[in-house]
Short mmCIF file of C-alpha atoms in Angstrom, two decimals:
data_model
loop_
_atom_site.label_atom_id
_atom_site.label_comp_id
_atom_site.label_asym_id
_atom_site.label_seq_id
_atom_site.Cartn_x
_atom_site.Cartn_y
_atom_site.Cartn_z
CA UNK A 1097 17.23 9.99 7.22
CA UNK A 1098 15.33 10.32 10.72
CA UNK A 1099 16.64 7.18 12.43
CA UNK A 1100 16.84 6.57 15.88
CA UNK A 1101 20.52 6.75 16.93
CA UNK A 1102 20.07 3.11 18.59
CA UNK A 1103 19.63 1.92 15.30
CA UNK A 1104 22.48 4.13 13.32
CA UNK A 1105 24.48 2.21 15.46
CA UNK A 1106 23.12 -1.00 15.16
CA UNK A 1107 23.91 -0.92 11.62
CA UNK A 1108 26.95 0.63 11.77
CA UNK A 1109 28.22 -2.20 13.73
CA UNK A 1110 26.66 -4.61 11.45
CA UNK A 1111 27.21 -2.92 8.43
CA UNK A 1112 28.35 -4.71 5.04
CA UNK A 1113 32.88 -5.25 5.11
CA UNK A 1114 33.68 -4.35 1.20
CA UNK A 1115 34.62 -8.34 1.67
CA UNK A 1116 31.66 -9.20 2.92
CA UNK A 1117 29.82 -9.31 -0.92
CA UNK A 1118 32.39 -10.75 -3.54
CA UNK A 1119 31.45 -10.03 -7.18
CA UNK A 1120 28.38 -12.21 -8.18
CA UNK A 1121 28.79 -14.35 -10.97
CA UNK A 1122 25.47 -12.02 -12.96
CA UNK A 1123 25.10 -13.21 -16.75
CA UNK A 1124 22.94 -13.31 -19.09
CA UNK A 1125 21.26 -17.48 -19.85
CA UNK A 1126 19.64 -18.97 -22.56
CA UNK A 1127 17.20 -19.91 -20.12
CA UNK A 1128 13.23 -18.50 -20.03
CA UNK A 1129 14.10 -17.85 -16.42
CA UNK A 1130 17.75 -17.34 -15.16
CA UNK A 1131 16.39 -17.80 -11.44
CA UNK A 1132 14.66 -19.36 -9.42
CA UNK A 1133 14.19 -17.87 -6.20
CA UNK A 1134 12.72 -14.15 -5.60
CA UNK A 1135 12.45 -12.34 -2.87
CA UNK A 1136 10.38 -9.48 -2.68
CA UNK A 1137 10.59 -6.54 0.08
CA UNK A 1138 6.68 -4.90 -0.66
CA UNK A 1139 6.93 -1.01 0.15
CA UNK A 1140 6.16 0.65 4.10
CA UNK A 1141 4.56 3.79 2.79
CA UNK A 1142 1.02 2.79 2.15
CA UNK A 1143 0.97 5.44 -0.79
CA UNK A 1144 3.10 3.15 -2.85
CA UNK A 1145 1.25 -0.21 -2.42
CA UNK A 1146 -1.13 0.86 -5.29
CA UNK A 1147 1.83 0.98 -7.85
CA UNK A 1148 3.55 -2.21 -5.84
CA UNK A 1149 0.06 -4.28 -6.86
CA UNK A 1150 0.18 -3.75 -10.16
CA UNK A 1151 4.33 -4.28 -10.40
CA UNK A 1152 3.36 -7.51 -8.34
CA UNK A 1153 0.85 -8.80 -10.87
CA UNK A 1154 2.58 -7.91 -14.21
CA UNK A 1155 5.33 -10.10 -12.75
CA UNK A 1156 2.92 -12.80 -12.10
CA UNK A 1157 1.11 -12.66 -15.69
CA UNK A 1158 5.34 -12.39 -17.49
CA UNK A 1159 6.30 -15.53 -15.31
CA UNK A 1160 3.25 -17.21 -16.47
CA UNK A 1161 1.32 -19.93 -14.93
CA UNK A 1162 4.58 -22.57 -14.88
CA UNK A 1163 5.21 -21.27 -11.66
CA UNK A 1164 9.16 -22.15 -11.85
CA UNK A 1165 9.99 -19.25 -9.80
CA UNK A 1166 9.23 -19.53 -6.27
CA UNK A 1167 8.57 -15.93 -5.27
CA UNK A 1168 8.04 -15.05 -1.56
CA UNK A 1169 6.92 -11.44 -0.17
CA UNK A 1170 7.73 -9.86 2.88
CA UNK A 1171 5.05 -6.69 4.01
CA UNK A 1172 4.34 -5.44 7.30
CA UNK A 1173 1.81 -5.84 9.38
CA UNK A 1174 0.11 -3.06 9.61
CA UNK A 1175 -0.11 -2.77 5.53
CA UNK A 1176 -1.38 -6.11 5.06
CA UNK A 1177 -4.80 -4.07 3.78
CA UNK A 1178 -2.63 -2.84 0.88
CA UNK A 1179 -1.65 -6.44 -0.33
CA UNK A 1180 -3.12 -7.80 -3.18
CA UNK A 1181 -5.12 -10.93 -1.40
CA UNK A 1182 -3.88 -13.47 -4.15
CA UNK A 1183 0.04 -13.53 -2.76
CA UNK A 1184 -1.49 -14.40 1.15
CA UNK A 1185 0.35 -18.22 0.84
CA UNK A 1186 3.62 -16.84 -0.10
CA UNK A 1187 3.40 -13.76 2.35
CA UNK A 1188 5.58 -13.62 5.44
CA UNK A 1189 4.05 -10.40 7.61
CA UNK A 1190 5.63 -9.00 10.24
CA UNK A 1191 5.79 -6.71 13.63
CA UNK A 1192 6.82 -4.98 16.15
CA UNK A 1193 7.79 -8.10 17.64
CA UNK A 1194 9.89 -9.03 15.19
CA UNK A 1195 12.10 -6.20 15.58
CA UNK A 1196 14.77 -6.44 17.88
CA UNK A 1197 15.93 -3.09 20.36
CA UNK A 1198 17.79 -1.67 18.38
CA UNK A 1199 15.13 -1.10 15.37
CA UNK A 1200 16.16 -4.61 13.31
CA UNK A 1201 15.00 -7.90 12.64
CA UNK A 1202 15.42 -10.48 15.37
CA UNK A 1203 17.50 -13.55 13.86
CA UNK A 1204 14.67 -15.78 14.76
CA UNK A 1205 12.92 -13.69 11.91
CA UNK A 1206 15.23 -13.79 9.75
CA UNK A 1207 15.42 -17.75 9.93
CA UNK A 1208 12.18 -17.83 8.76
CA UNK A 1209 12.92 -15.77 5.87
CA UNK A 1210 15.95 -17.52 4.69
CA UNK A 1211 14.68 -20.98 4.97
CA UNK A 1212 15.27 -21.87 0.98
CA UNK A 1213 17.85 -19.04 -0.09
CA UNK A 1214 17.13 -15.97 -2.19
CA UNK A 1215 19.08 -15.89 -5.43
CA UNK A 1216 17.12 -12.35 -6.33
CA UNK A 1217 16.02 -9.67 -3.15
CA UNK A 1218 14.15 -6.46 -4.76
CA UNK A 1219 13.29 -4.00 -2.39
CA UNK A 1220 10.37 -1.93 -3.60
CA UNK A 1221 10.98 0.73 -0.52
CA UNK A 1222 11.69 4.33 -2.37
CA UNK A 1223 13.86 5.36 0.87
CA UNK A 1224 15.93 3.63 2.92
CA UNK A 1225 14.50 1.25 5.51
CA UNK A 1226 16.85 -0.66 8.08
CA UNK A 1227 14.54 -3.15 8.19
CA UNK A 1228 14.75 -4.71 4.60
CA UNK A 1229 18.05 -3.13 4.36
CA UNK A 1230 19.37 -6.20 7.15
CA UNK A 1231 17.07 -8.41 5.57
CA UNK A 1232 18.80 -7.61 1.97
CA UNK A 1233 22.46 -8.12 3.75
CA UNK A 1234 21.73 -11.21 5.83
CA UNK A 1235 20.39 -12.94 2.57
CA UNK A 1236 23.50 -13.37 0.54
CA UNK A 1237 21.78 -12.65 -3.06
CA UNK A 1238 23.93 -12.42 -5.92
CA UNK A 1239 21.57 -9.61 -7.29
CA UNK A 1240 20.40 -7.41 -4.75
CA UNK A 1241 17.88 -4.60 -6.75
CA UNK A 1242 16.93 -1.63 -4.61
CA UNK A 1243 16.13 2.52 -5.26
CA UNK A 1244 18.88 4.57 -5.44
CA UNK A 1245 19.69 6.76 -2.09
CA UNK A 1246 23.59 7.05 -0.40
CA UNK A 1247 22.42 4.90 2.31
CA UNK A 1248 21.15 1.89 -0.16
CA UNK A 1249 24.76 2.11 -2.07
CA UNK A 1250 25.82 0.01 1.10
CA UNK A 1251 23.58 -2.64 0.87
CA UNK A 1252 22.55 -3.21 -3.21
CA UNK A 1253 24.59 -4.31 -6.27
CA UNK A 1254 21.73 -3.55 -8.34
CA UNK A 1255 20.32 0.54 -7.84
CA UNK A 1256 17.23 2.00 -9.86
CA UNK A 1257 17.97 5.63 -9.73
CA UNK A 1258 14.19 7.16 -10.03
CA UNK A 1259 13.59 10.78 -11.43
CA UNK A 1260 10.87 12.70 -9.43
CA UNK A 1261 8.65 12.92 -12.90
CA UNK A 1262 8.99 9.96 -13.59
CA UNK A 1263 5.83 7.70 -12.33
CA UNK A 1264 7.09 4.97 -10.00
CA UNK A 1265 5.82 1.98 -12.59
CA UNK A 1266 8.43 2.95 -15.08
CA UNK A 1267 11.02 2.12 -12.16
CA UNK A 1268 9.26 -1.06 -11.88
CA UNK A 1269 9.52 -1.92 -15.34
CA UNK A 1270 13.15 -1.14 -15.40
CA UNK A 1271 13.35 -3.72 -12.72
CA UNK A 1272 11.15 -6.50 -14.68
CA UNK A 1273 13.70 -5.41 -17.57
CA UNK A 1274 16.35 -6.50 -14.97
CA UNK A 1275 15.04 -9.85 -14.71
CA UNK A 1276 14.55 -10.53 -18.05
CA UNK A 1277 10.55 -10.43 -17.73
CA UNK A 1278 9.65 -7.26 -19.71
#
């Protein structure tokens, strides 16, 4: 993990207190939909936006057109060419400018975020990114679904552990599994 030591610290100090995330109350309902708020961290690496399209619209065609699940995506800026144009209304993009010092998300970000609350956060990075990882903390999910690495163990209740043959849309059908959408 090449991260600037400003930020190691940064989330050292902030880092999650084993109290900090009691046990979620995770079950499975009778319900079509046991949620109704999703979250969705969209990859950095623009060579996994391809497979992050295609996760992002066989979730849209399993939810249906109801549209009982408010779903809200957070990309950044600079891979906004990689988003699927149909999710721009429910898109929050952001910057350097955003990004506080010390290599995290400003609060004042992170309000805007977290203006209804999350009860799912899925973070479709492969590795671990500081960014969505404080974004995954500050948002107080009761399922928090992210990719297997040491560093993610931290910050996730829910870890896909990927194989290196495997292609990455079978992770993101374990995750649609996960939410009861597959």
């Amino acid at each position: 993990m090449n991260l600037p030591w400003k930020t190691r610290i940064a989330l050292w100090w902030d880092r999650p207190r084993k109290d900090t995330f009691a046990n979620p109350n995770l079950s499975l309902r009778k319900e079509k939909y046991p949620f109704s708020n999703l979250l969705i961290l969209l990859p950095k690496k623009p060579e996994h936006s391809r497979a992050a399209r295609m996760f992002i619209q066989s979730l849209q065609n399993a939810m249906g057109p109801q549209g009982r699940i408010q779903v809200r995506y957070i990309a950044k800026r600079l891979n906004l060419e990689y988003v699927d144009a149909t999710i721009n209304d429910r898109l929050i993009a952001y910057s350097d400018e955003h990004i506080n010092r010390w290599g995290l998300p400003e609060q004042s970000f992170l309000e805007i975020i977290f203006v209804s609350k999350p009860e799912v956060v899925i973070d479709l990075n492969l590795d671990f990114d500081p960014v969505s990882a404080t974004i995954v903390q500050k948002s107080g999910a009761p399922m928090r679904i992210g990719f297997y690495n040491e560093e993610n163990e931290k910050y996730f209740n829910i870890l896909i552990e990927r194989n290196e043959n495997e292609y990455l849309e079978e992770s993101y059908k374990k995750i649609q599994q996960l939410l009861g959408l597959a």
